[in-house]
């Protein structure tokens, strides 16, 4: 009654979609450009929210496996001044447990039938064939045809042009990513500053965000509200020069904070933040839809991975609820997805103002204190969901 579902992209959203379809007995194939699941590290920490990310994992039947990868105590928050002074601390749990992105991806991959994911299949283009069918062409020249195509392929989606002419544009801020390994023994001052979870050290138009990951790793994102040309003028192929130029923006800051830039154990990585229009949507087009960043790439808002997984689960449930009527399923999914993704995108821009606006960090601290929680999901420090695929 339901067609075989073709999914482009083996990120968290695409894998959740495939898993929930499998739970409902609906076959799917996931095509992924990367050659294997171990070809690169899968980002840092993610906090998985009860209302969306955890809801998706419940629909996937994976809550027990999820509980097994939670890193206890990582929900702690510290806000420091540029001089290293502690301005705010909260060690309470907020129902948003932290996990490593790679571990979460692993349990999703392990839950799928063998052969579901086809590795090393980069998509070159997708084109309509009529009557809701599409042809997908891969980089090696081979093709596949499908009556249900789902783009789960991130910021620069090759499926999106079937639905929308929108392209991501620079959001005004970029991150430089660093890692310090064995923090407690090799970088004790920085490890103490970061604490047990997430740390923010902020000033207008700049900030250092860091998170304690597994094994004592300190994973930092150095945020700068600069024009894209400013970053393009830095030669990131020369790690020492790039590090020195970024650190120069934090002259006079406490050494335990600037060490998160200068003492990195890997070369600094530039993460340019791009976004689609806040209210990005498209007219219903037969046989194709989008999930995750392909549909609603936004500035970091703590919801990127959570929404991608939720999109995948909700789309799978809609397909299962409308056997033999794919268009009804896609219509239901999109009508619910558009407003929730737009709301999250608006929250992302509001968060950027809290982090980098003229009254930072005081507005951020006021938000934490008013809500006694972390509404932002502190993804700028932990998983930086919005940076993936940029």
XYZ file of C-alpha atoms in Angstrom:
390
model
C 0.000 0.000 0.000
C 2.938 2.354 0.625
C 5.865 2.970 -1.732
C 9.493 2.279 -0.949
C 10.799 5.544 0.527
C 14.020 7.032 -0.853
C 15.872 9.186 1.688
C 18.872 11.335 0.789
C 21.139 11.918 3.806
C 22.086 9.714 6.768
C 22.036 12.396 9.434
C 19.914 12.092 12.537
C 16.747 13.164 10.726
C 17.091 10.779 7.809
C 17.983 7.859 10.067
C 15.054 8.585 12.403
C 12.720 8.639 9.410
C 14.069 5.297 8.194
C 13.813 3.769 11.677
C 10.215 4.856 12.353
C 9.200 3.698 8.872
C 10.789 0.338 9.716
C 8.809 0.185 12.974
C 5.656 0.554 10.856
C 6.783 -2.050 8.333
C 7.501 0.447 5.549
C 10.730 -0.110 3.570
C 13.215 2.686 2.967
C 16.669 3.189 1.522
C 19.008 5.930 2.731
C 21.656 7.253 0.323
C 24.635 8.914 1.995
C 27.562 10.726 0.382
C 30.054 9.729 3.087
C 31.887 6.470 2.457
C 31.224 4.981 5.907
C 29.748 5.920 9.289
C 33.283 6.385 10.649
C 34.660 8.655 7.939
C 34.525 11.734 10.197
C 33.691 12.721 13.747
C 30.020 13.517 14.207
C 30.150 16.811 16.074
C 29.914 17.293 19.798
C 27.209 17.237 22.434
C 23.470 17.423 21.874
C 20.799 17.991 24.488
C 17.749 15.981 23.524
C 14.466 17.644 24.401
C 11.449 15.872 25.844
C 8.937 17.445 23.472
C 10.649 16.649 20.173
C 13.939 14.731 20.170
C 12.848 12.314 22.888
C 9.377 12.048 21.334
C 11.054 10.954 18.101
C 13.147 8.360 19.938
C 10.009 7.002 21.623
C 8.362 6.648 18.215
C 11.519 4.817 17.095
C 11.412 2.471 20.089
C 14.907 3.528 21.142
C 14.470 5.187 24.533
C 16.276 2.411 26.405
C 19.255 2.650 24.074
C 19.148 6.436 24.405
C 19.256 6.287 28.200
C 22.373 4.153 27.913
C 24.380 6.915 26.188
C 23.388 9.872 28.405
C 26.362 11.668 29.968
C 25.315 12.586 33.482
C 25.946 16.086 34.803
C 26.498 17.715 31.425
C 23.403 19.920 31.773
C 25.318 22.213 34.163
C 25.706 25.832 33.011
C 28.322 28.455 33.875
C 28.428 32.051 32.619
C 31.760 33.843 33.041
C 32.931 37.375 32.422
C 35.905 38.058 30.129
C 38.035 38.272 33.286
C 37.010 34.719 34.222
C 34.736 35.810 37.076
C 31.770 33.515 37.666
C 28.544 35.408 36.927
C 26.015 32.580 36.977
C 26.042 28.844 37.721
C 23.320 26.216 37.622
C 23.994 22.521 38.124
C 20.347 21.436 38.009
C 18.898 19.041 35.475
C 16.317 20.459 33.080
C 15.019 17.339 31.382
C 17.332 17.795 28.413
C 19.958 15.078 28.832
C 23.217 15.425 26.928
C 24.621 12.807 24.582
C 27.397 12.624 22.019
C 26.026 13.126 18.504
C 28.082 10.206 17.207
C 26.661 7.846 19.826
C 23.106 8.890 19.009
C 23.752 8.309 15.325
C 25.195 4.887 16.163
C 22.098 3.634 17.970
C 19.950 4.780 15.049
C 22.199 3.018 12.538
C 22.254 -0.144 14.637
C 18.439 -0.189 14.698
C 18.089 -0.403 10.902
C 18.054 -3.553 8.788
C 21.360 -4.350 7.111
C 21.723 -2.565 3.792
C 19.269 0.227 4.569
C 22.038 2.839 4.293
C 23.963 2.934 1.017
C 27.293 4.602 1.761
C 29.386 6.513 -0.747
C 26.359 7.564 -2.804
C 26.681 11.314 -3.238
C 23.700 12.839 -5.029
C 24.492 15.063 -7.994
C 20.932 16.078 -8.825
C 17.294 15.066 -8.642
C 14.734 15.703 -11.353
C 10.985 15.150 -11.743
C 9.688 12.453 -14.076
C 6.004 13.332 -13.719
C 3.139 11.832 -11.705
C 5.073 12.214 -8.461
C 8.069 10.163 -9.547
C 11.653 11.435 -9.419
C 15.029 10.344 -10.696
C 18.080 10.727 -8.473
C 21.482 10.856 -10.163
C 24.581 10.024 -8.151
C 28.109 11.340 -8.579
C 29.202 8.090 -10.194
C 26.562 8.488 -12.918
C 24.193 5.806 -11.668
C 20.533 6.623 -11.035
C 17.530 5.475 -9.060
C 13.862 6.331 -9.459
C 11.309 6.690 -6.701
C 7.712 7.662 -6.076
C 8.567 9.153 -2.681
C 11.775 11.185 -2.294
C 12.777 12.811 1.003
C 15.614 15.322 1.210
C 17.366 14.923 4.549
C 20.599 16.227 3.102
C 21.223 19.338 5.137
C 22.040 22.952 4.408
C 23.048 22.557 0.766
C 20.394 20.020 -0.120
C 20.368 18.639 -3.680
C 16.687 17.760 -3.241
C 15.496 21.228 -2.146
C 15.577 22.742 -5.679
C 12.679 20.433 -6.605
C 10.547 22.427 -4.165
C 12.103 25.821 -3.564
C 14.530 28.324 -5.072
C 15.654 29.436 -1.593
C 19.325 29.106 -0.718
C 20.999 29.597 2.659
C 22.510 33.019 3.282
C 25.112 34.162 5.801
C 23.530 34.834 9.184
C 26.059 37.418 10.413
C 28.001 35.281 12.878
C 30.494 32.436 12.514
C 32.172 30.038 14.902
C 35.740 28.819 15.088
C 35.770 25.340 16.579
C 38.555 23.973 18.805
C 39.181 20.870 20.916
C 41.347 20.417 23.999
C 41.846 16.778 25.001
C 42.417 15.393 28.510
C 41.374 18.734 29.903
C 41.659 17.917 33.598
C 45.295 16.847 33.318
C 46.624 18.784 30.315
C 44.514 21.959 30.521
C 43.394 22.149 34.171
C 42.706 25.900 34.327
C 40.464 25.784 31.272
C 38.780 22.606 32.511
C 37.967 24.330 35.814
C 36.544 27.335 33.953
C 34.304 25.151 31.799
C 33.095 23.104 34.741
C 31.009 19.969 34.365
C 28.773 21.018 31.492
C 28.452 24.120 29.315
C 30.277 27.422 29.763
C 29.598 30.809 28.183
C 32.041 33.728 28.297
C 30.476 36.609 26.409
C 30.905 40.212 25.345
C 29.069 42.185 22.664
C 29.697 40.644 19.225
C 31.968 37.901 20.539
C 32.040 34.949 22.878
C 33.678 31.691 23.847
C 31.312 28.756 24.365
C 32.628 25.429 25.588
C 31.311 22.083 26.734
C 32.820 19.194 28.645
C 32.429 16.069 26.538
C 33.277 12.455 27.306
C 36.820 11.609 28.281
C 37.546 15.105 29.617
C 37.469 16.701 26.159
C 36.806 20.448 26.129
C 34.982 21.347 22.916
C 34.837 25.078 22.240
C 33.071 27.349 19.773
C 34.522 30.837 19.446
C 31.734 33.065 18.167
C 32.380 36.307 16.296
C 29.751 38.590 14.763
C 31.885 39.606 11.784
C 31.271 40.017 8.045
C 31.993 36.927 6.001
C 34.882 38.728 4.294
C 36.617 39.081 7.659
C 36.773 35.299 8.004
C 37.710 34.829 4.353
C 40.775 36.995 4.946
C 42.100 34.454 7.453
C 44.110 31.539 6.081
C 42.677 28.576 7.965
C 45.112 26.284 6.128
C 47.768 27.871 8.378
C 46.554 26.840 11.863
C 49.044 28.952 13.816
C 48.253 32.150 11.916
C 44.493 31.533 12.065
C 44.627 30.798 15.791
C 46.612 33.960 16.489
C 44.217 36.115 14.470
C 41.131 34.786 16.244
C 42.787 35.027 19.666
C 43.649 38.664 18.944
C 39.924 39.465 19.195
C 40.035 38.309 22.818
C 43.101 40.246 23.956
C 42.924 40.956 27.671
C 40.560 38.092 28.439
C 41.448 35.628 31.202
C 44.162 33.166 30.114
C 42.062 30.133 31.068
C 39.498 31.355 28.519
C 41.847 32.343 25.715
C 43.613 28.991 26.146
C 40.456 27.432 24.683
C 41.545 29.158 21.463
C 45.330 29.074 21.635
C 45.913 25.655 23.228
C 43.726 23.592 20.920
C 44.962 20.081 20.179
C 43.609 20.226 16.618
C 43.637 22.866 13.897
C 40.867 25.451 14.317
C 37.840 24.844 12.101
C 35.724 27.659 10.685
C 31.971 27.057 10.923
C 30.112 29.651 8.860
C 26.528 30.083 10.032
C 23.980 30.233 7.238
C 20.197 30.226 7.344
C 17.164 29.870 5.127
C 14.377 32.471 5.356
C 12.569 32.216 8.682
C 9.236 31.388 7.056
C 10.658 29.102 4.373
C 7.953 26.935 2.837
C 6.900 25.589 -0.541
C 3.808 24.566 -2.433
C 2.860 20.914 -2.214
C 4.756 19.054 -4.926
C 3.833 15.447 -5.612
C 6.197 12.758 -4.396
C 8.832 14.846 -2.606
C 9.413 16.651 0.694
C 12.216 17.807 3.029
C 13.153 17.351 6.669
C 15.668 18.955 9.023
C 18.143 21.563 7.788
C 17.154 20.861 4.186
C 13.716 22.244 5.081
C 14.440 24.880 7.715
C 18.117 25.632 8.253
C 18.360 28.352 10.917
C 20.796 30.066 13.218
C 21.681 27.929 16.267
C 18.623 27.638 18.478
C 19.154 24.405 20.382
C 16.563 22.700 18.196
C 18.401 21.665 15.034
C 18.959 17.960 15.732
C 15.804 17.733 17.822
C 13.648 19.134 15.028
C 15.322 16.988 12.368
C 14.573 13.842 14.365
C 11.039 15.015 15.100
C 10.480 15.823 11.420
C 11.608 12.320 10.500
C 9.377 10.649 13.069
C 6.337 12.769 12.227
C 6.735 12.190 8.493
C 7.033 8.432 9.035
C 3.928 8.425 11.239
C 2.002 10.428 8.641
C 2.965 7.958 5.894
C 1.857 5.051 8.093
C -1.424 6.829 8.903
C -2.313 7.285 5.217
C -1.681 3.930 3.536
C -1.857 4.306 -0.199
C -2.269 8.112 -0.059
C 1.185 9.659 -0.037
C -0.063 13.144 -0.904
C -2.335 13.227 2.141
C 0.602 12.132 4.295
C 2.935 14.780 2.914
C 0.284 17.483 3.232
C -0.348 16.655 6.891
C 3.364 16.561 7.649
C 4.167 19.871 5.938
C 1.210 21.743 7.416
C 2.488 20.903 10.899
C 6.186 21.286 10.110
C 6.122 24.791 8.582
C 4.879 26.703 11.672
C 7.012 24.816 14.201
C 10.189 25.328 12.191
C 9.434 29.027 11.682
C 8.942 29.476 15.433
C 12.276 27.780 16.131
C 14.014 29.964 13.544
C 12.680 33.119 15.193
C 13.920 31.802 18.539
C 17.339 31.331 16.963
C 17.628 34.995 16.017
C 16.451 36.019 19.491
C 19.120 33.774 20.999
C 21.829 35.381 18.865
C 20.843 38.751 20.338
C 21.055 37.318 23.867
C 24.510 35.910 23.146
C 26.082 38.731 21.121
C 23.917 41.803 21.665
C 24.887 44.976 23.473
C 23.616 43.735 26.842
C 25.271 40.340 26.873
C 25.774 38.398 29.108
C 23.254 40.077 31.391
C 20.233 39.336 29.198
C 21.268 35.688 28.933
C 21.692 35.409 32.695
C 18.315 37.058 33.222
C 16.719 34.490 30.937
C 18.321 31.606 32.823
C 17.237 33.022 36.154
C 13.711 33.855 35.021
C 13.002 30.419 33.630
C 15.204 28.373 35.951
C 16.215 26.381 32.891
C 18.061 26.698 29.599
C 15.432 27.430 26.950
C 18.107 27.824 24.273
C 19.307 24.263 24.663
C 22.834 25.773 24.868
C 23.650 24.212 21.543
C 26.059 27.003 20.776
C 28.320 25.309 23.282
C 27.351 21.704 23.006
C 26.414 20.465 19.590
C 26.092 23.616 17.594
C 23.404 22.011 15.543
C 23.074 24.851 13.092
C 26.664 24.528 11.930
C 26.435 21.022 10.595
C 26.778 20.786 6.853
C 27.756 24.439 6.326
